[in-house]
Amino acid sequence: MKIGLIGAGAIAHFLLEEINEKRQENLRITSVFVRDREKHHLLESNYGVKLYTEIDAFLDSEIDIVVEAANIEAVHTLLPAAIRKKDVVLISIGALVDEELLAELNTLANEFNRRLYLPSGAIGGLDLLQNAHVLGTVTSVSLTTRKPASSLIEETIEKEKVIFEGSATEAIRRYPKNMNVSIVLALAGIGFDETSVTLVADPKIDKNIHQIEMTGDFGEATFTIKNNPLPANPKTSYLAAMSILGTLKKIKQKLLIG
Ligand SMILES: NC(=O)C1=CN([C@@H]2O[C@H](COP(=O)(O)OP(=O)(O)OC[C@H]3O[C@@H](n4cnc5c(N)ncnc54)[C@H](OP(=O)(O)O)[C@@H]3O)[C@@H](O)[C@H]2O)C=CC1
Ligand SMILES: O=C([O-])CC(=O)C(=O)O
C-alpha cells in the first residue's frame, strides 16, 4: 500500500522511520504533503519520498491512502478534498467535534465510496465502549488525563493542578493539541457534550496518563493507560503514533480481532 502523509512532525517522523527506514511489509510512504518545502527538504533524500505543497498534485500522486498527522486546522482545509480521492487515516480527530465537518466527511465518504479510519490514538478500550453502547445503554463515560505540567502550562507549579473540567466539546476547544483522545472517546460512545473530561497538569510525572471510566447496562469498566511520550513532541504519546501503524496494518488483514 502506497501512503501519502500529511505533516512532517513527531508522528510523521515515527512513521517514516518505521515504514520507510526499518521496512514494514506491504507499506511504503511515497508522498509527503508539507506547508514549507525548504524546512523539510531533507525528507526526500533521507526517506526516498516526494514532497508536495499543492494538495491536488499530492492526492493525484501514486498513493492508495492518505495519513493525516498534522493538526486540526489541516483537517478542516485538506480532508474534504482528500476523502473525495482516497481513503484517509485521521489522527487529529479533535477536528470532528465540528459536526458540520463530520457530516460533510461522512457524506463525501459515502458518495465517493471511501473509508475514514480513526485510530484509537493514545488510549484504548474503544472496542469495549462501542460494544457496550451498541444498544445505546452506556450511561456515563469520563476521561481524566494527566500530563507533565511543562507540556500543558507556562507557570511552574509544585503540586498537581486541575486545569480543566468539562465536556469533550469544550476540552478540545481549549486544548486542541492534547485532547484529541476525548473526541475519539466521545465518537465511540455517548457524544461530545456527554463525555466528561478532567485535565490535570502534574509536575511530578513524565508520562501522559489517561484514565477512562464507563458505566452502563453492561456493567462498569476502567482503563488506565500510562503512555511514554514521543521524545520529538512530549505532548504526543508514543502509542498514538503506533496506533496509526496498527490501523494501516489492519486494513489488509483477513483475521480481524475485536
Ligand atoms: N488522536 C490522538 O490520540 C492523538 C492525536 N495527536 C495529534 O496528532 C497530530 C500530529 O501530532 P505530532 O506529530 O505530535 O505534531 P507535531 O507538532 O510534531 O507536527 C505537526 C506537523 O504538522 C505539520 N502541519 C501543520 N499544518 C499543516 C498543513 N496545513 N499542511 C501540512 N502540514 C502541516 C507541521 O508542519 P511544520 O513543520 O511546517 O510546522 C508539523 O510538521 C496533532 O494534531 C496532534 O494533536 C497527538 C497525539 C494523540
Ligand atoms: O498523546 C496523548 O497522550 C494525547 C493527546 O495529545 C491528544 O489526544 O491530543
mmCIF file of N, CA, C and O in Angstrom, residues 165-227:
data_model
loop_
_atom_site.group_PDB
_atom_site.id
_atom_site.type_symbol
_atom_site.label_atom_id
_atom_site.label_comp_id
_atom_site.label_asym_id
_atom_site.label_seq_id
_atom_site.Cartn_x
_atom_site.Cartn_y
_atom_site.Cartn_z
ATOM 1 N N GLU A 165 -12.044 21.179 33.623
ATOM 2 C CA GLU A 165 -13.100 20.194 33.911
ATOM 3 C C GLU A 165 -14.304 20.575 33.075
ATOM 4 O O GLU A 165 -14.738 21.737 33.126
ATOM 5 N N GLY A 166 -14.823 19.640 32.304
ATOM 6 C CA GLY A 166 -15.987 19.976 31.482
ATOM 7 C C GLY A 166 -16.249 18.881 30.462
ATOM 8 O O GLY A 166 -15.856 17.732 30.643
ATOM 9 N N SER A 167 -16.892 19.271 29.366
ATOM 10 C CA SER A 167 -17.253 18.290 28.331
ATOM 11 C C SER A 167 -16.099 18.110 27.341
ATOM 12 O O SER A 167 -15.199 18.961 27.247
ATOM 13 N N ALA A 168 -16.179 17.041 26.544
ATOM 14 C CA ALA A 168 -15.179 16.826 25.489
ATOM 15 C C ALA A 168 -15.228 17.975 24.475
ATOM 16 O O ALA A 168 -14.200 18.411 23.959
ATOM 17 N N THR A 169 -16.423 18.495 24.225
ATOM 18 C CA THR A 169 -16.597 19.619 23.290
ATOM 19 C C THR A 169 -15.698 20.788 23.691
ATOM 20 O O THR A 169 -14.984 21.367 22.876
ATOM 21 N N GLU A 170 -15.764 21.128 24.984
ATOM 22 C CA GLU A 170 -15.014 22.276 25.488
ATOM 23 C C GLU A 170 -13.519 21.926 25.632
ATOM 24 O O GLU A 170 -12.641 22.762 25.401
ATOM 25 N N ALA A 171 -13.238 20.660 26.001
ATOM 26 C CA ALA A 171 -11.847 20.236 26.214
ATOM 27 C C ALA A 171 -11.022 20.404 24.937
ATOM 28 O O ALA A 171 -9.920 20.961 24.960
ATOM 29 N N ILE A 172 -11.554 19.958 23.805
ATOM 30 C CA ILE A 172 -10.773 20.046 22.563
ATOM 31 C C ILE A 172 -10.680 21.502 22.095
ATOM 32 O O ILE A 172 -9.677 21.902 21.502
ATOM 33 N N ARG A 173 -11.697 22.298 22.395
ATOM 34 C CA ARG A 173 -11.645 23.717 22.017
ATOM 35 C C ARG A 173 -10.508 24.413 22.783
ATOM 36 O O ARG A 173 -9.732 25.167 22.203
ATOM 37 N N ARG A 174 -10.382 24.091 24.065
ATOM 38 C CA ARG A 174 -9.368 24.751 24.894
ATOM 39 C C ARG A 174 -7.976 24.131 24.713
ATOM 40 O O ARG A 174 -6.966 24.816 24.819
ATOM 41 N N TYR A 175 -7.905 22.826 24.456
ATOM 42 C CA TYR A 175 -6.600 22.133 24.369
ATOM 43 C C TYR A 175 -6.525 21.288 23.106
ATOM 44 O O TYR A 175 -6.502 20.050 23.158
ATOM 45 N N PRO A 176 -6.471 21.929 21.943
ATOM 46 C CA PRO A 176 -6.559 21.191 20.670
ATOM 47 C C PRO A 176 -5.384 20.243 20.413
ATOM 48 O O PRO A 176 -5.504 19.323 19.608
ATOM 49 N N LYS A 177 -4.254 20.455 21.107
ATOM 50 C CA LYS A 177 -3.115 19.566 20.875
ATOM 51 C C LYS A 177 -3.021 18.461 21.915
ATOM 52 O O LYS A 177 -2.088 17.661 21.895
ATOM 53 N N ASN A 178 -3.952 18.450 22.859
ATOM 54 C CA ASN A 178 -3.848 17.492 23.956
ATOM 55 C C ASN A 178 -5.092 16.638 24.180
ATOM 56 O O ASN A 178 -5.038 15.678 24.941
ATOM 57 N N MET A 179 -6.210 16.994 23.568
ATOM 58 C CA MET A 179 -7.462 16.343 23.911
ATOM 59 C C MET A 179 -8.144 15.638 22.743
ATOM 60 O O MET A 179 -9.348 15.396 22.780
ATOM 61 N N ASN A 180 -7.367 15.291 21.705
ATOM 62 C CA ASN A 180 -7.942 14.503 20.603
ATOM 63 C C ASN A 180 -8.559 13.214 21.128
ATOM 64 O O ASN A 180 -9.575 12.740 20.616
ATOM 65 N N VAL A 181 -7.943 12.653 22.167
ATOM 66 C CA VAL A 181 -8.454 11.394 22.731
ATOM 67 C C VAL A 181 -9.883 11.537 23.241
ATOM 68 O O VAL A 181 -10.674 10.601 23.157
ATOM 69 N N SER A 182 -10.231 12.719 23.747
ATOM 70 C CA SER A 182 -11.589 12.893 24.278
ATOM 71 C C SER A 182 -12.619 12.820 23.146
ATOM 72 O O SER A 182 -13.756 12.394 23.350
ATOM 73 N N ILE A 183 -12.213 13.213 21.945
ATOM 74 C CA ILE A 183 -13.159 13.229 20.823
ATOM 75 C C ILE A 183 -13.344 11.827 20.239
ATOM 76 O O ILE A 183 -14.457 11.432 19.905
ATOM 77 N N VAL A 184 -12.284 11.054 20.147
ATOM 78 C CA VAL A 184 -12.479 9.675 19.663
ATOM 79 C C VAL A 184 -13.306 8.876 20.684
ATOM 80 O O VAL A 184 -14.155 8.060 20.313
ATOM 81 N N LEU A 185 -13.069 9.167 21.961
ATOM 82 C CA LEU A 185 -13.847 8.501 23.019
ATOM 83 C C LEU A 185 -15.331 8.885 22.909
ATOM 84 O O LEU A 185 -16.217 8.029 23.002
ATOM 85 N N ALA A 186 -15.592 10.158 22.644
ATOM 86 C CA ALA A 186 -16.973 10.637 22.510
ATOM 87 C C ALA A 186 -17.637 10.032 21.279
ATOM 88 O O ALA A 186 -18.821 9.656 21.319
ATOM 89 N N LEU A 187 -16.885 9.927 20.190
ATOM 90 C CA LEU A 187 -17.447 9.348 18.956
ATOM 91 C C LEU A 187 -17.773 7.868 19.137
ATOM 92 O O LEU A 187 -18.768 7.370 18.615
ATOM 93 N N ALA A 188 -16.919 7.163 19.875
ATOM 94 C CA ALA A 188 -17.157 5.729 20.102
ATOM 95 C C ALA A 188 -18.301 5.512 21.081
ATOM 96 O O ALA A 188 -18.910 4.448 21.097
ATOM 97 N N GLY A 189 -18.588 6.518 21.895
ATOM 98 C CA GLY A 189 -19.547 6.322 22.972
ATOM 99 C C GLY A 189 -20.740 7.255 22.930
ATOM 100 O O GLY A 189 -21.504 7.265 21.962
ATOM 101 N N ILE A 190 -20.826 8.111 23.970
ATOM 102 C CA ILE A 190 -22.119 8.786 24.221
ATOM 103 C C ILE A 190 -22.173 10.230 23.735
ATOM 104 O O ILE A 190 -23.147 10.928 24.005
ATOM 105 N N GLY A 191 -21.138 10.682 23.026
ATOM 106 C CA GLY A 191 -21.240 12.012 22.413
ATOM 107 C C GLY A 191 -20.342 13.056 23.070
ATOM 108 O O GLY A 191 -19.855 12.881 24.179
ATOM 109 N N PHE A 192 -20.155 14.154 22.338
ATOM 110 C CA PHE A 192 -19.195 15.196 22.741
ATOM 111 C C PHE A 192 -19.610 15.899 24.043
ATOM 112 O O PHE A 192 -18.782 16.155 24.904
ATOM 113 N N ASP A 193 -20.887 16.246 24.142
ATOM 114 C CA ASP A 193 -21.308 17.027 25.318
ATOM 115 C C ASP A 193 -21.475 16.150 26.548
ATOM 116 O O ASP A 193 -21.379 16.635 27.674
ATOM 117 N N GLU A 194 -21.713 14.857 26.330
ATOM 118 C CA GLU A 194 -21.990 13.955 27.455
ATOM 119 C C GLU A 194 -20.714 13.311 28.009
ATOM 120 O O GLU A 194 -20.733 12.724 29.086
ATOM 121 N N THR A 195 -19.627 13.359 27.255
ATOM 122 C CA THR A 195 -18.372 12.742 27.724
ATOM 123 C C THR A 195 -17.637 13.747 28.624
ATOM 124 O O THR A 195 -17.316 14.851 28.186
ATOM 125 N N SER A 196 -17.402 13.354 29.893
ATOM 126 C CA SER A 196 -16.795 14.293 30.856
ATOM 127 C C SER A 196 -15.284 14.191 30.823
ATOM 128 O O SER A 196 -14.729 13.097 30.766
ATOM 129 N N VAL A 197 -14.640 15.334 30.904
ATOM 130 C CA VAL A 197 -13.175 15.373 30.812
ATOM 131 C C VAL A 197 -12.589 16.201 31.962
ATOM 132 O O VAL A 197 -13.102 17.268 32.298
ATOM 133 N N THR A 198 -11.507 15.673 32.539
ATOM 134 C CA THR A 198 -10.715 16.426 33.516
ATOM 135 C C THR A 198 -9.277 16.403 33.030
ATOM 136 O O THR A 198 -8.775 15.341 32.647
ATOM 137 N N LEU A 199 -8.626 17.553 33.016
ATOM 138 C CA LEU A 199 -7.225 17.617 32.582
ATOM 139 C C LEU A 199 -6.381 18.138 33.743
ATOM 140 O O LEU A 199 -6.678 19.195 34.320
ATOM 141 N N VAL A 200 -5.348 17.362 34.083
ATOM 142 C CA VAL A 200 -4.522 17.681 35.245
ATOM 143 C C VAL A 200 -3.083 17.916 34.797
ATOM 144 O O VAL A 200 -2.506 17.078 34.088
ATOM 145 N N ALA A 201 -2.522 19.043 35.210
ATOM 146 C CA ALA A 201 -1.088 19.306 34.994
ATOM 147 C C ALA A 201 -0.357 18.797 36.231
ATOM 148 O O ALA A 201 -0.671 19.208 37.347
ATOM 149 N N ASP A 202 0.589 17.883 36.016
ATOM 150 C CA ASP A 202 1.250 17.249 37.159
ATOM 151 C C ASP A 202 2.762 17.439 37.032
ATOM 152 O O ASP A 202 3.378 16.932 36.085
ATOM 153 N N PRO A 203 3.368 18.177 37.970
ATOM 154 C CA PRO A 203 4.812 18.442 37.850
ATOM 155 C C PRO A 203 5.674 17.228 38.182
ATOM 156 O O PRO A 203 6.881 17.229 37.957
ATOM 157 N N LYS A 204 5.041 16.156 38.711
ATOM 158 C CA LYS A 204 5.837 15.018 39.205
ATOM 159 C C LYS A 204 5.824 13.819 38.279
ATOM 160 O O LYS A 204 6.348 12.762 38.628
ATOM 161 N N ILE A 205 5.199 13.934 37.097
ATOM 162 C CA ILE A 205 5.150 12.761 36.203
ATOM 163 C C ILE A 205 5.892 13.057 34.893
ATOM 164 O O ILE A 205 6.068 14.208 34.509
ATOM 165 N N ASP A 206 6.310 11.960 34.235
ATOM 166 C CA ASP A 206 6.932 12.129 32.916
ATOM 167 C C ASP A 206 6.185 11.308 31.871
ATOM 168 O O ASP A 206 6.709 11.006 30.808
ATOM 169 N N LYS A 207 4.951 10.920 32.202
ATOM 170 C CA LYS A 207 4.129 10.150 31.249
ATOM 171 C C LYS A 207 2.821 10.892 30.985
ATOM 172 O O LYS A 207 2.424 11.754 31.772
ATOM 173 N N ASN A 208 2.173 10.533 29.870
ATOM 174 C CA ASN A 208 0.833 11.051 29.572
ATOM 175 C C ASN A 208 -0.164 9.972 30.004
ATOM 176 O O ASN A 208 -0.234 8.917 29.383
ATOM 177 N N ILE A 209 -0.887 10.260 31.085
ATOM 178 C CA ILE A 209 -1.734 9.206 31.682
ATOM 179 C C ILE A 209 -3.213 9.497 31.406
ATOM 180 O O ILE A 209 -3.699 10.597 31.690
ATOM 181 N N HIS A 210 -3.882 8.520 30.829
ATOM 182 C CA HIS A 210 -5.315 8.666 30.549
ATOM 183 C C HIS A 210 -6.081 7.612 31.338
ATOM 184 O O HIS A 210 -5.803 6.413 31.213
ATOM 185 N N GLN A 211 -7.030 8.066 32.167
ATOM 186 C CA GLN A 211 -7.885 7.125 32.906
ATOM 187 C C GLN A 211 -9.317 7.288 32.406
ATOM 188 O O GLN A 211 -9.859 8.396 32.385
ATOM 189 N N ILE A 212 -9.895 6.147 31.982
ATOM 190 C CA ILE A 212 -11.236 6.175 31.395
ATOM 191 C C ILE A 212 -12.154 5.344 32.272
ATOM 192 O O ILE A 212 -11.799 4.224 32.658
ATOM 193 N N GLU A 213 -13.322 5.899 32.596
ATOM 194 C CA GLU A 213 -14.314 5.137 33.369
ATOM 195 C C GLU A 213 -15.638 5.157 32.635
ATOM 196 O O GLU A 213 -16.058 6.207 32.148
ATOM 197 N N MET A 214 -16.257 3.964 32.526
ATOM 198 C CA MET A 214 -17.554 3.878 31.835
ATOM 199 C C MET A 214 -18.513 3.043 32.666
ATOM 200 O O MET A 214 -18.097 2.071 33.293
ATOM 201 N N THR A 215 -19.772 3.425 32.626
ATOM 202 C CA THR A 215 -20.811 2.606 33.253
ATOM 203 C C THR A 215 -22.009 2.499 32.310
ATOM 204 O O THR A 215 -22.231 3.374 31.475
ATOM 205 N N GLY A 216 -22.761 1.406 32.471
ATOM 206 C CA GLY A 216 -23.940 1.206 31.630
ATOM 207 C C GLY A 216 -24.569 -0.123 31.963
ATOM 208 O O GLY A 216 -24.170 -0.783 32.930
ATOM 209 N N ASP A 217 -25.509 -0.538 31.118
ATOM 210 C CA ASP A 217 -26.181 -1.818 31.362
ATOM 211 C C ASP A 217 -25.202 -2.986 31.333
ATOM 212 O O ASP A 217 -25.439 -4.031 31.933
ATOM 213 N N PHE A 218 -24.094 -2.838 30.604
ATOM 214 C CA PHE A 218 -23.105 -3.933 30.530
ATOM 215 C C PHE A 218 -22.399 -4.144 31.859
ATOM 216 O O PHE A 218 -21.860 -5.206 32.127
ATOM 217 N N GLY A 219 -22.324 -3.118 32.698
ATOM 218 C CA GLY A 219 -21.564 -3.138 33.942
ATOM 219 C C GLY A 219 -20.693 -1.903 34.030
ATOM 220 O O GLY A 219 -21.135 -0.801 33.686
ATOM 221 N N GLU A 220 -19.434 -2.094 34.439
ATOM 222 C CA GLU A 220 -18.528 -0.954 34.575
ATOM 223 C C GLU A 220 -17.172 -1.329 33.992
ATOM 224 O O GLU A 220 -16.792 -2.493 34.017
ATOM 225 N N ALA A 221 -16.444 -0.356 33.502
ATOM 226 C CA ALA A 221 -15.080 -0.614 33.026
ATOM 227 C C ALA A 221 -14.195 0.575 33.360
ATOM 228 O O ALA A 221 -14.652 1.722 33.343
ATOM 229 N N THR A 222 -12.951 0.264 33.676
ATOM 230 C CA THR A 222 -11.952 1.300 33.943
ATOM 231 C C THR A 222 -10.686 0.951 33.192
ATOM 232 O O THR A 222 -10.257 -0.210 33.225
ATOM 233 N N PHE A 223 -10.137 1.894 32.503
ATOM 234 C CA PHE A 223 -8.854 1.692 31.808
ATOM 235 C C PHE A 223 -7.890 2.776 32.254
ATOM 236 O O PHE A 223 -8.277 3.940 32.312
ATOM 237 N N THR A 224 -6.647 2.389 32.509
ATOM 238 C CA THR A 224 -5.609 3.398 32.736
ATOM 239 C C THR A 224 -4.484 3.124 31.770
ATOM 240 O O THR A 224 -3.970 2.004 31.701
ATOM 241 N N ILE A 225 -4.116 4.135 30.997
ATOM 242 C CA ILE A 225 -3.021 3.996 30.031
ATOM 243 C C ILE A 225 -1.926 4.972 30.448
ATOM 244 O O ILE A 225 -2.168 6.181 30.522
ATOM 245 N N LYS A 226 -0.744 4.434 30.767
ATOM 246 C CA LYS A 226 0.383 5.287 31.181
ATOM 247 C C LYS A 226 1.354 5.362 30.015
ATOM 248 O O LYS A 226 2.178 4.473 29.827
ATOM 249 N N ASN A 227 1.211 6.400 29.220
ATOM 250 C CA ASN A 227 1.937 6.493 27.959
ATOM 251 C C ASN A 227 3.316 7.120 28.099
ATOM 252 O O ASN A 227 3.451 8.208 28.679
#
